[in-house]
PDB file of C-alpha atoms in Angstrom:
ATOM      1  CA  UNK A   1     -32.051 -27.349 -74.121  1.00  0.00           C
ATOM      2  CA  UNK A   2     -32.224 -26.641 -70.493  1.00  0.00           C
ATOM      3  CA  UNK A   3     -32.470 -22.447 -71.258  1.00  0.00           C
ATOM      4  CA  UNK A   4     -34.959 -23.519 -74.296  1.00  0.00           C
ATOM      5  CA  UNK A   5     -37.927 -25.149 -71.440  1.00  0.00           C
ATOM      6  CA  UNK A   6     -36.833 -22.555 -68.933  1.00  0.00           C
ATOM      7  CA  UNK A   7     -38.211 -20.170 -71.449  1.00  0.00           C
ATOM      8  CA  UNK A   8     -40.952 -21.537 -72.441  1.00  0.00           C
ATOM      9  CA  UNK A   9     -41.903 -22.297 -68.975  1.00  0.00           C
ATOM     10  CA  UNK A  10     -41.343 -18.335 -68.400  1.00  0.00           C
ATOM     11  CA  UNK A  11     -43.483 -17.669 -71.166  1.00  0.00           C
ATOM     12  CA  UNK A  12     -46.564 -19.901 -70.094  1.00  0.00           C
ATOM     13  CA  UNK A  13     -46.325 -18.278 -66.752  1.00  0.00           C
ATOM     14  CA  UNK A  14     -46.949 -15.030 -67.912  1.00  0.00           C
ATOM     15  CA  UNK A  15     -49.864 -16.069 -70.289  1.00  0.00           C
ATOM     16  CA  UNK A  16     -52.027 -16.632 -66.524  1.00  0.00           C
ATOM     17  CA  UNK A  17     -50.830 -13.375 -64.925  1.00  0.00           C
ATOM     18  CA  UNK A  18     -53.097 -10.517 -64.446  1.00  0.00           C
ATOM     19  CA  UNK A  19     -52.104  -7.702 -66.677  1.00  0.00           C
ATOM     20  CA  UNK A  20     -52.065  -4.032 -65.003  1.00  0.00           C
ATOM     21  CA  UNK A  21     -54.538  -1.564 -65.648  1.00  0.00           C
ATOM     22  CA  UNK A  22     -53.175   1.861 -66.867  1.00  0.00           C
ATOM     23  CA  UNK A  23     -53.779   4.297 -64.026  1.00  0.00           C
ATOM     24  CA  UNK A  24     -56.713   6.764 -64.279  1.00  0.00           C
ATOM     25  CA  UNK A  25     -56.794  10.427 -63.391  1.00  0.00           C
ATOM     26  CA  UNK A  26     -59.834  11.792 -62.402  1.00  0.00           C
ATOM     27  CA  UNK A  27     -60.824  15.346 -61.607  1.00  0.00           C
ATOM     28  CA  UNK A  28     -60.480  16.487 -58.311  1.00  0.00           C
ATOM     29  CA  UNK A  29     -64.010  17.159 -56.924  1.00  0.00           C
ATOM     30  CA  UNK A  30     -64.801  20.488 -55.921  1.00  0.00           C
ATOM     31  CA  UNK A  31     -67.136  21.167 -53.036  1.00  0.00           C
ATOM     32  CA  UNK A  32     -70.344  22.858 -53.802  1.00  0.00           C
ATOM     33  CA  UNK A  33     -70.901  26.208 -52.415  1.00  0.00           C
ATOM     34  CA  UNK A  34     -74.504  26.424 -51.805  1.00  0.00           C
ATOM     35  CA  UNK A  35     -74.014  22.498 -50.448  1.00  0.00           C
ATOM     36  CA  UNK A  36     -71.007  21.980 -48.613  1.00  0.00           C
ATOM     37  CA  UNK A  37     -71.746  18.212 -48.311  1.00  0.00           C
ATOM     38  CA  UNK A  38     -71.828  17.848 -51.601  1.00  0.00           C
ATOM     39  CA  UNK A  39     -69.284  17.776 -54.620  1.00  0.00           C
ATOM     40  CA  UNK A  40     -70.398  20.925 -57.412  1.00  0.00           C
ATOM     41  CA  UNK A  41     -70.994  19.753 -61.201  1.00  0.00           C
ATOM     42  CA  UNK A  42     -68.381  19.155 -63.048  1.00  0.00           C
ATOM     43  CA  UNK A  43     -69.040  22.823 -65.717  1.00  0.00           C
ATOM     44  CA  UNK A  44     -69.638  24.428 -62.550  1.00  0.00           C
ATOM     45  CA  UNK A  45     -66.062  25.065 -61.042  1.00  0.00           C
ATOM     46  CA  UNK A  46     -66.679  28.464 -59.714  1.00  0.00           C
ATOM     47  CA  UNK A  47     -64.556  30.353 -60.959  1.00  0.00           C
ATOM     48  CA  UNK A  48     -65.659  30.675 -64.960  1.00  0.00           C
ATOM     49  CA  UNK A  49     -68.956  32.167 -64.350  1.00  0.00           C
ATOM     50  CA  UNK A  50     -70.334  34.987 -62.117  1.00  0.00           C
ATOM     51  CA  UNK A  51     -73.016  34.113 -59.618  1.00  0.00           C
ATOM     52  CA  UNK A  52     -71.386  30.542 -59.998  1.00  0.00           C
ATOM     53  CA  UNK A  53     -72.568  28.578 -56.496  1.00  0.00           C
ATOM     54  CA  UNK A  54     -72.236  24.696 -57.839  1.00  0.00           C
ATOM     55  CA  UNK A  55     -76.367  24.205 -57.407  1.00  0.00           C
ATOM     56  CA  UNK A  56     -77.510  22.549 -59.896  1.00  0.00           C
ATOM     57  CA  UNK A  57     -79.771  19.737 -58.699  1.00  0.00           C
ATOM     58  CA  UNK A  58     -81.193  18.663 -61.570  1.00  0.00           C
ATOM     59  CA  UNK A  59     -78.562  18.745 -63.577  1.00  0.00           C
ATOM     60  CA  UNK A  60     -79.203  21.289 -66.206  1.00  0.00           C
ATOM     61  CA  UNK A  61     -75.628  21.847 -66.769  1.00  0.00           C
ATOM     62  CA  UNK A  62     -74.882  18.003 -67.371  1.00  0.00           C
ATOM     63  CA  UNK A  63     -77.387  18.762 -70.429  1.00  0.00           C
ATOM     64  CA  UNK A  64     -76.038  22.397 -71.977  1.00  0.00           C
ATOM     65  CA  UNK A  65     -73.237  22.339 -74.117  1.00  0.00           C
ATOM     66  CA  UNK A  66     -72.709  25.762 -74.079  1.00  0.00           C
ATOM     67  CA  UNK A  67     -73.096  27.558 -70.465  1.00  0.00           C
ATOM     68  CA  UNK A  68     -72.880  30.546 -71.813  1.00  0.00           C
ATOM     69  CA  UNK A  69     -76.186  30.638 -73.975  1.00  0.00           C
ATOM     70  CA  UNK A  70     -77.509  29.039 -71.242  1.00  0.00           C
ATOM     71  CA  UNK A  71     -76.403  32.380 -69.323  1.00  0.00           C
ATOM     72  CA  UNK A  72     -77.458  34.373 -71.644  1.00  0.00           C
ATOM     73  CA  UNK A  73     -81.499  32.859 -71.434  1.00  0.00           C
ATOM     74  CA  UNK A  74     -80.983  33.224 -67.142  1.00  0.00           C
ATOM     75  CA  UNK A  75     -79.940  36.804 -67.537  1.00  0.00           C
ATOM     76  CA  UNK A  76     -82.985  37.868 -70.142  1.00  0.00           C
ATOM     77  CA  UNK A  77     -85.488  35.715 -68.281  1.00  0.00           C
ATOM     78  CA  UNK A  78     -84.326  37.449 -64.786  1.00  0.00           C
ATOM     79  CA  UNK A  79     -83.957  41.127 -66.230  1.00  0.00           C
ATOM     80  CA  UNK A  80     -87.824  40.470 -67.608  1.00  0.00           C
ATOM     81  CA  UNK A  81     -89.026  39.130 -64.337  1.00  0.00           C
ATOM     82  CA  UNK A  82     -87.258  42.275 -62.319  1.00  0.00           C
ATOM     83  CA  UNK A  83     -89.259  44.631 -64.325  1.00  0.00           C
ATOM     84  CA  UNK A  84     -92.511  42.366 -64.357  1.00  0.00           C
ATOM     85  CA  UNK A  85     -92.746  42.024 -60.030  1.00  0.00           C
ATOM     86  CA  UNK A  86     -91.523  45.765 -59.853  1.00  0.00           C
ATOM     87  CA  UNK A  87     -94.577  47.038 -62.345  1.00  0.00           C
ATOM     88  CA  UNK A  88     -97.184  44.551 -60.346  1.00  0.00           C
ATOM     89  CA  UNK A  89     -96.281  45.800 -56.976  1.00  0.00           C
ATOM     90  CA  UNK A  90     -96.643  49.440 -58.470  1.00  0.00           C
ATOM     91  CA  UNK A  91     -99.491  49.477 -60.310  1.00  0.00           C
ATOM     92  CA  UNK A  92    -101.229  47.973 -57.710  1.00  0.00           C
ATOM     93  CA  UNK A  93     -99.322  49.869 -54.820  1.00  0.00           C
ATOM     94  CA  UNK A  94     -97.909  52.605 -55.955  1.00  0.00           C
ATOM     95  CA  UNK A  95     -96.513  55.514 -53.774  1.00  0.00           C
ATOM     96  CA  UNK A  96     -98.888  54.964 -50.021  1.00  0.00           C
ATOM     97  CA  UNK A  97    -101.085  52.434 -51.969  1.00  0.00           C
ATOM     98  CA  UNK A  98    -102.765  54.425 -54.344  1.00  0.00           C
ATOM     99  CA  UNK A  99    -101.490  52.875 -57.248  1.00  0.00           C
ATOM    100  CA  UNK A 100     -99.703  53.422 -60.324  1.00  0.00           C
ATOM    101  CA  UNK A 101    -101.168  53.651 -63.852  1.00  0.00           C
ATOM    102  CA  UNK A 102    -100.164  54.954 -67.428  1.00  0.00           C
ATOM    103  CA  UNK A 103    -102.607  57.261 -68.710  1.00  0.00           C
ATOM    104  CA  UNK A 104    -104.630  55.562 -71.842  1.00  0.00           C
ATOM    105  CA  UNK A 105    -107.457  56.732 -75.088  1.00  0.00           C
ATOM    106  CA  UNK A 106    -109.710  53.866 -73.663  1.00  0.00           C
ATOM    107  CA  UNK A 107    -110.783  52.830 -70.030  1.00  0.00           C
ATOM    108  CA  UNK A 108    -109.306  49.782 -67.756  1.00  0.00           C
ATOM    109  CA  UNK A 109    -106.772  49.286 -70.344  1.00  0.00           C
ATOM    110  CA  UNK A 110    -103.299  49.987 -68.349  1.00  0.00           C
ATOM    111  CA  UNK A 111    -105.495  49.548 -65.240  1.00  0.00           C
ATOM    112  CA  UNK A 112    -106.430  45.599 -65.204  1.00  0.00           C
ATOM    113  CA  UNK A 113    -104.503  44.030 -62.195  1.00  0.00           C
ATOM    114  CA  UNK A 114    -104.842  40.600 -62.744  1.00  0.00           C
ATOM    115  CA  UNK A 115    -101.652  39.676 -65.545  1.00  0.00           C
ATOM    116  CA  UNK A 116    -102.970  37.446 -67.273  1.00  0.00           C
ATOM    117  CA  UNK A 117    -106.447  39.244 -67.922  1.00  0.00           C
ATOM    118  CA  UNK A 118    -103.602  42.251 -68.911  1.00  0.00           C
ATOM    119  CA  UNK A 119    -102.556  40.967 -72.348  1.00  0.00           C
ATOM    120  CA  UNK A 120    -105.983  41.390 -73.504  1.00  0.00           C
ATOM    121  CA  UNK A 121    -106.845  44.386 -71.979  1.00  0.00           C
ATOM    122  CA  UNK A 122    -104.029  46.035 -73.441  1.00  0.00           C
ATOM    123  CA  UNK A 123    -105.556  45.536 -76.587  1.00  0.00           C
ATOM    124  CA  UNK A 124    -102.778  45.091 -80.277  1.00  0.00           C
ATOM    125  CA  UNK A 125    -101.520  48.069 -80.665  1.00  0.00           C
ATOM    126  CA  UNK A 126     -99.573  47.505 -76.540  1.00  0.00           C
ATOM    127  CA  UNK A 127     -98.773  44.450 -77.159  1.00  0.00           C
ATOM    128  CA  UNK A 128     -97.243  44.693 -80.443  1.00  0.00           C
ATOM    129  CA  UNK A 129     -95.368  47.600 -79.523  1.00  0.00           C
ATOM    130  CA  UNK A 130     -93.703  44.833 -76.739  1.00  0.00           C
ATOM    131  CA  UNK A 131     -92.834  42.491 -79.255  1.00  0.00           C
ATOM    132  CA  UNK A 132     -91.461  44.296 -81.650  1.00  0.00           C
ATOM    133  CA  UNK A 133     -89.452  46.064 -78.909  1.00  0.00           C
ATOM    134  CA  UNK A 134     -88.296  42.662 -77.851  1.00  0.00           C
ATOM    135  CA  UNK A 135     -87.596  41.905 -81.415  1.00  0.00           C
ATOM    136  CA  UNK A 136     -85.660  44.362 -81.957  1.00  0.00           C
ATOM    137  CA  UNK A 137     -83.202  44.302 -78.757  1.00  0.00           C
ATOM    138  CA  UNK A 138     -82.979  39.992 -79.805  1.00  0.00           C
ATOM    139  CA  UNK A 139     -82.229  40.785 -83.531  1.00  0.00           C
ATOM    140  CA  UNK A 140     -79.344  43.092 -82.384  1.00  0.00           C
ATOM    141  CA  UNK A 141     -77.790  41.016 -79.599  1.00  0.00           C
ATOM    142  CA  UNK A 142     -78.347  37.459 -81.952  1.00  0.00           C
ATOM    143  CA  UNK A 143     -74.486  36.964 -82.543  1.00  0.00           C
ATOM    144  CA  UNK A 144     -73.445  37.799 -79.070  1.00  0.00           C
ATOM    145  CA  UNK A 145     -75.371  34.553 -77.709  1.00  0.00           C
ATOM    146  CA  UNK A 146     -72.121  32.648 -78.915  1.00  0.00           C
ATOM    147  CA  UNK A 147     -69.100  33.187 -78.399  1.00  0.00           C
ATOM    148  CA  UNK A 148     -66.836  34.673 -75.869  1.00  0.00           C
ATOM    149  CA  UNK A 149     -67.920  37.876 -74.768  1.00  0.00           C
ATOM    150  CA  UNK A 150     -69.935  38.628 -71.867  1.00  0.00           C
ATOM    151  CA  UNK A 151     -73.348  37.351 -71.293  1.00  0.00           C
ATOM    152  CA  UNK A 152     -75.652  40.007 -70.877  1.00  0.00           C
ATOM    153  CA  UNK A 153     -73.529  42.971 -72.010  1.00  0.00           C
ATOM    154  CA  UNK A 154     -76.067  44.458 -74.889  1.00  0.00           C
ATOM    155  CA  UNK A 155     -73.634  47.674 -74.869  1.00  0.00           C
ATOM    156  CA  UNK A 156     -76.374  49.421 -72.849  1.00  0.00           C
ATOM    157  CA  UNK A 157     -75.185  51.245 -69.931  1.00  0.00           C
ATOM    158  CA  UNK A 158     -76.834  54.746 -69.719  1.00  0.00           C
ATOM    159  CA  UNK A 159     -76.442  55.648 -65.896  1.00  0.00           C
ATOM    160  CA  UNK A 160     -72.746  54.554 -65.817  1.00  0.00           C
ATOM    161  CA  UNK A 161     -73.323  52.000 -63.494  1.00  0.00           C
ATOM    162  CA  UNK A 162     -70.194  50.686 -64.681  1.00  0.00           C
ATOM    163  CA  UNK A 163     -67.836  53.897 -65.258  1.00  0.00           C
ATOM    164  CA  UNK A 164     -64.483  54.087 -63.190  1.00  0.00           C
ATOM    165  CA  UNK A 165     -65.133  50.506 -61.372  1.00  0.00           C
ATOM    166  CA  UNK A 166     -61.815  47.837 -61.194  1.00  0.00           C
ATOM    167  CA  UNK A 167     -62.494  44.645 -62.483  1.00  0.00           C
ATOM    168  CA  UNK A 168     -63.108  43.381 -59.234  1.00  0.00           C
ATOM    169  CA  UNK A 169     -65.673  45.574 -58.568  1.00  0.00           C
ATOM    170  CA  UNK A 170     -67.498  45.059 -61.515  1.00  0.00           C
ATOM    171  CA  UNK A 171     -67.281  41.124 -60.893  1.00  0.00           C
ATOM    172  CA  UNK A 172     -69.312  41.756 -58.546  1.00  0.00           C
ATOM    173  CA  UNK A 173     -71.904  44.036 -59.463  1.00  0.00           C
ATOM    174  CA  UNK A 174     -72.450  41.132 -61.925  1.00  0.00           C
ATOM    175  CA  UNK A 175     -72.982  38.940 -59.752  1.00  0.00           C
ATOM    176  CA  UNK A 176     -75.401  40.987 -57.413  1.00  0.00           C
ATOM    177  CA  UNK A 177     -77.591  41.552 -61.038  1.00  0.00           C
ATOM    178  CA  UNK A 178     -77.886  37.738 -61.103  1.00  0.00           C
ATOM    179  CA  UNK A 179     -78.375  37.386 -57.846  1.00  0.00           C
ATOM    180  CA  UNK A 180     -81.418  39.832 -58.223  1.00  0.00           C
ATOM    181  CA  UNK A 181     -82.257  38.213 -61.640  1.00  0.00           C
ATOM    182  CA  UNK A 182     -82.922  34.891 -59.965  1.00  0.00           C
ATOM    183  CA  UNK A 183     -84.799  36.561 -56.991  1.00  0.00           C
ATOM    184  CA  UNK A 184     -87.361  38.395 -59.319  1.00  0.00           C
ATOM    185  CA  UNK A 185     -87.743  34.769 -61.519  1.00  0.00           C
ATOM    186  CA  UNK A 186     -88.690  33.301 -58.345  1.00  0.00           C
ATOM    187  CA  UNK A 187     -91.210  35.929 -56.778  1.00  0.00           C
ATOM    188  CA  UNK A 188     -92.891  36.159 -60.313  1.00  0.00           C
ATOM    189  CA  UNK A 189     -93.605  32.992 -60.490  1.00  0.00           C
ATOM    190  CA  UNK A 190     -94.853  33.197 -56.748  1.00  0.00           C
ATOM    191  CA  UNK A 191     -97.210  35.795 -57.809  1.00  0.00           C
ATOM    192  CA  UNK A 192     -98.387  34.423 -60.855  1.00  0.00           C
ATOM    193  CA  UNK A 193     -99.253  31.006 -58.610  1.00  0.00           C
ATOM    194  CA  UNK A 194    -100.781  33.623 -56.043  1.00  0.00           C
ATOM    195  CA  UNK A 195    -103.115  35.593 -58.738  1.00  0.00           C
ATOM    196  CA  UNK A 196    -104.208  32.024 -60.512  1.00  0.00           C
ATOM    197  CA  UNK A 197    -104.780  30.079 -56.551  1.00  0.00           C
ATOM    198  CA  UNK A 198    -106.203  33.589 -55.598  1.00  0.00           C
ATOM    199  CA  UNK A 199    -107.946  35.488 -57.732  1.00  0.00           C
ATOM    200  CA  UNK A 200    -108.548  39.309 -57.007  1.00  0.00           C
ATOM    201  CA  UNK A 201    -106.900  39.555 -53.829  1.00  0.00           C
ATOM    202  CA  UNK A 202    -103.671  42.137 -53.373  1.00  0.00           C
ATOM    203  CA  UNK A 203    -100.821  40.764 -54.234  1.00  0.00           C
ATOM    204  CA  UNK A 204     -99.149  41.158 -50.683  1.00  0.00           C
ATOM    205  CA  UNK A 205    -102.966  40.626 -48.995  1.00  0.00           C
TER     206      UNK A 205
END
């Protein structure tokens, strides 16, 4: 009798103790490299992509399942805006400021400054000639978007930019082309603001 209430005594007791909570393991934060006081995204470890600095303050990586579509986009966008600054600081510079222009059947229509006056005065026949140059580069390069091979790699490498490099070395002319990519996004965007706040000035005054 005496083991029986010594039981059930044992038994109530444990009804009123606090269980343990199973132990949690948590990723161990990584410090940012563009922000040393502060800990880099969790997709952004750098180490799994090139030109990987953990900045990301809005959080865009939080939001993309796939980072490397997303690299993809950053690459295109950043190739397009190297060649966009380069041909407005030409064609209104040129070589000792004269200025740059590709010869054309009808006048002022390779020669309008202003970009976004430029679409039109290039007339259908340019501009379709773009797109369907663009179309054909994205219909080609559609199934590399996903997947595991390199972002940006559209097999073109005519100069040999590439030829008898180490890994290493290729790492990181990679990562000086996004460097550059994210440069020219940024001063296109400065000069597009520029040409729309001030209209037919130079583009550096």
């Amino acid at each position: 009798f005496k083991l029986l209430v010594t039981v059930a005594l044992f038994a109530g007791i444990q009804g009123f103790t606090v269980p343990t909570a199973p132990l949690k393991t948590t990723r161990l934060s990584v410090t940012s490299k563009s922000l040393p006081f502060l800990e880099a995204p969790s997709k952004l470890d750098g180490t799994s992509l090139v030109g990987d600095y953990g900045f990301d303050p809005m959080g865009l990586s939080d939001i993309q399942a796939d980072l490397q579509y997303a690299r993809w986009a950053e690459l295109k966008h950043g190739r397009i805006c190297m060649l966009a600054i380069v041909g407005m600081v030409t064609q209104e510079y040129g070589p000792f400021g004269s200025g740059w222009h590709l010869p054309s059947p009808h006048a002022g229509q390779f020669s309008e400054l202003d970009p976004f006056k430029a679409v039109a005065a290039v007339g259908f026949e340019g501009n379709m000639q773009i797109f369907l140059a663009i179309g054909v580069i994205e219909l080609i390069n559609f199934n590399k978007h996903y997947g595991e091979g390199t972002p940006g790699d559209i097999g073109w490498d005519f100069l040999g930019l590439l030829e008898g490099k180490t890994d290493e070395q290729i790492r990181r002319t990679m990562e000086q082309e996004i460097v550059h990519c994210r440069l020219a996004m940024i001063a296109f965007t400065g000069a597009a603001v520029q040409t729309l706040i001030f209209p037919g000035e130079g583009l550096l005054g």
